PDB file of C-alpha atoms in Angstrom:
ATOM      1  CA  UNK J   1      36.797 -37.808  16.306  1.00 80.00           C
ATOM      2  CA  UNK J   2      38.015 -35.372  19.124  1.00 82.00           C
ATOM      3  CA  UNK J   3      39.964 -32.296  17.962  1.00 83.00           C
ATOM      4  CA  UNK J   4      41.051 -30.157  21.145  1.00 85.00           C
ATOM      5  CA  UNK J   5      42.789 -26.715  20.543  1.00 84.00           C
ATOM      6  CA  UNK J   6      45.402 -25.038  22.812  1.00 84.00           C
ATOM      7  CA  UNK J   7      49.021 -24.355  23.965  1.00 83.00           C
ATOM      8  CA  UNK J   8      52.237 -26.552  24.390  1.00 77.00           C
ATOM      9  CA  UNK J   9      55.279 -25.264  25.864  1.00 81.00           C
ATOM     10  CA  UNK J  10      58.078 -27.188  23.172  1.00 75.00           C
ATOM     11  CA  UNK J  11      61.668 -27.162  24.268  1.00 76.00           C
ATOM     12  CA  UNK J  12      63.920 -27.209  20.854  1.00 74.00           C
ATOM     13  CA  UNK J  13      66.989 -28.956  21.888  1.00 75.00           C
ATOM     14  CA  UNK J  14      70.773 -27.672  20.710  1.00 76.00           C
ATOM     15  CA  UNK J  15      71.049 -28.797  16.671  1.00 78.00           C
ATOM     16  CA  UNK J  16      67.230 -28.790  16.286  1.00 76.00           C
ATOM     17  CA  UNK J  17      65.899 -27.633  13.170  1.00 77.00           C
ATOM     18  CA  UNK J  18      62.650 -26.065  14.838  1.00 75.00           C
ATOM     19  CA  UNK J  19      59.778 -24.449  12.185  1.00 73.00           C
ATOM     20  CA  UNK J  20      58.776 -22.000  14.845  1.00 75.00           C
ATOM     21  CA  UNK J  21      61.521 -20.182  17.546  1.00 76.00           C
ATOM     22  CA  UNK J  22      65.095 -21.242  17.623  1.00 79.00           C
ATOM     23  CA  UNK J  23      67.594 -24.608  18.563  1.00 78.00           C
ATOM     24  CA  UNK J  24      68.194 -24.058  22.235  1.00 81.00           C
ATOM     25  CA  UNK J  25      64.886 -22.032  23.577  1.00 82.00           C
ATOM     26  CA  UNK J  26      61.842 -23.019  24.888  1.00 84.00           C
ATOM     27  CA  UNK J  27      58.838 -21.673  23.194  1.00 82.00           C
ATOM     28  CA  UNK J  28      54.600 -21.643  23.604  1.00 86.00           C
ATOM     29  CA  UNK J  29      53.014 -22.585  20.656  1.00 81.00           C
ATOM     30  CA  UNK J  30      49.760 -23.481  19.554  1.00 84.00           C
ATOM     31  CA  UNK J  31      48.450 -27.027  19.510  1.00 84.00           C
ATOM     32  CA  UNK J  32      45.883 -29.371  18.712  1.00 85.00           C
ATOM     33  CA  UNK J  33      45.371 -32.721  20.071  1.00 87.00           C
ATOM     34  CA  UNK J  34      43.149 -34.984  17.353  1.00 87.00           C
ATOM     35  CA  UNK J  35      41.839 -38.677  18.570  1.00 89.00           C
ATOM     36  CA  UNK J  36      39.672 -41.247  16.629  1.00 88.00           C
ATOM     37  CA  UNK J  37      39.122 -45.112  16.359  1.00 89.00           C
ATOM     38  CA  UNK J  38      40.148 -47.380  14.003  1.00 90.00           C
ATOM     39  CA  UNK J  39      39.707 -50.908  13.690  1.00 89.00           C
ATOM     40  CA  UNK J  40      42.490 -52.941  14.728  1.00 90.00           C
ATOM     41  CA  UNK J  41      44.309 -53.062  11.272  1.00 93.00           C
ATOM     42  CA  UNK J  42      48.229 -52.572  11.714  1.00 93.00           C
ATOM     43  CA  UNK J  43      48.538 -52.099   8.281  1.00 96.00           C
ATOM     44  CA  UNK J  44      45.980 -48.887   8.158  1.00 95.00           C
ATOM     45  CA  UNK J  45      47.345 -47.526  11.257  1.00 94.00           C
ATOM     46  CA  UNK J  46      50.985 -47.411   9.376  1.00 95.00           C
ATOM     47  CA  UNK J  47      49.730 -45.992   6.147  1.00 96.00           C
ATOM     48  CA  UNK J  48      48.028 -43.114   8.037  1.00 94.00           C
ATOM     49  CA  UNK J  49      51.366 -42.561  10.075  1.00 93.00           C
ATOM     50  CA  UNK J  50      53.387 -42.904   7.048  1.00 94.00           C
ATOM     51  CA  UNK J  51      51.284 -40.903   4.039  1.00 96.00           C
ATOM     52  CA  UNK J  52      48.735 -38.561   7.059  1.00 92.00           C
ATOM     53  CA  UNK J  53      50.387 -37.637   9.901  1.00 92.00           C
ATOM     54  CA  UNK J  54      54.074 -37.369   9.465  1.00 92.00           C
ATOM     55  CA  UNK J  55      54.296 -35.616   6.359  1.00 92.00           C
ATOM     56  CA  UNK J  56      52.110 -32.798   6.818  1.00 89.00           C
ATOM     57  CA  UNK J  57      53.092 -32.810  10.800  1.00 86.00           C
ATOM     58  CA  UNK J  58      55.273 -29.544  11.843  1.00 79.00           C
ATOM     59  CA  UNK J  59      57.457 -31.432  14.310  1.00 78.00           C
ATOM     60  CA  UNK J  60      60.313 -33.501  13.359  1.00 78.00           C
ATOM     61  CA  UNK J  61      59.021 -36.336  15.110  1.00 81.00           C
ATOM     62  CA  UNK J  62      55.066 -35.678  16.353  1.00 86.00           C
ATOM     63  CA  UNK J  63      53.868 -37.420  19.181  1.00 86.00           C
ATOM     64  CA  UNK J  64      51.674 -40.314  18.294  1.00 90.00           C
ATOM     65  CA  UNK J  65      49.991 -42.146  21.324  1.00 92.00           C
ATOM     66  CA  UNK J  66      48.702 -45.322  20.190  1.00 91.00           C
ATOM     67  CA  UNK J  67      46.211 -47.095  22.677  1.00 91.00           C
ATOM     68  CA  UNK J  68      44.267 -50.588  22.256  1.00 88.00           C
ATOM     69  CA  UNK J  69      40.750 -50.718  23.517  1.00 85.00           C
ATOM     70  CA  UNK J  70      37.829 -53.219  24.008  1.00 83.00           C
ATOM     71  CA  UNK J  71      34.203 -52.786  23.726  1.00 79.00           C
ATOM     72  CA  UNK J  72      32.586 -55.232  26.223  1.00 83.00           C
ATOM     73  CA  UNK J  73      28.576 -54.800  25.333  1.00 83.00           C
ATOM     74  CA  UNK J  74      26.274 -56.070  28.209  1.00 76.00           C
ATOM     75  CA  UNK J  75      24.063 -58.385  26.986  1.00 68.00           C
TER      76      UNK J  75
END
């Protein structure tokens, strides 16, 4: 697991409901980026969206990048 700390600036469109500045303004806040593995398991990956991420995110709707890799082992 990765965990990198720093800044984002986070535009809060007009009828926003924003937990930190106000609908309308652009504000810096402070961020974390997390990445880790899973196996390929759709089911897993949906759960941890539905019951980790989501519901203890601070956005209304966090970014989620979801990217499919291969381990090719030289043999």
């Amino acid at each position: 697991m990765v965990v990198r700390a720093g800044v984002r600036t986070v535009p809060a469109t007009r009828g926003a409901i924003p937990t930190q500045g106000e609908a309308g303004q652009t504000e810096v806040v402070d961020s974390v980026r997390l990445e880790f593995c899973l196996p390929r398991d759709p089911q897993r990956l949906q759960r941890i969206l539905e019951h980790g991420i989501v519901p203890h995110h601070p956005w209304q709707v966090p970014v989620v990048q979801v990217e499919e890799i291969e381990l090719l082992l030289a043999g």
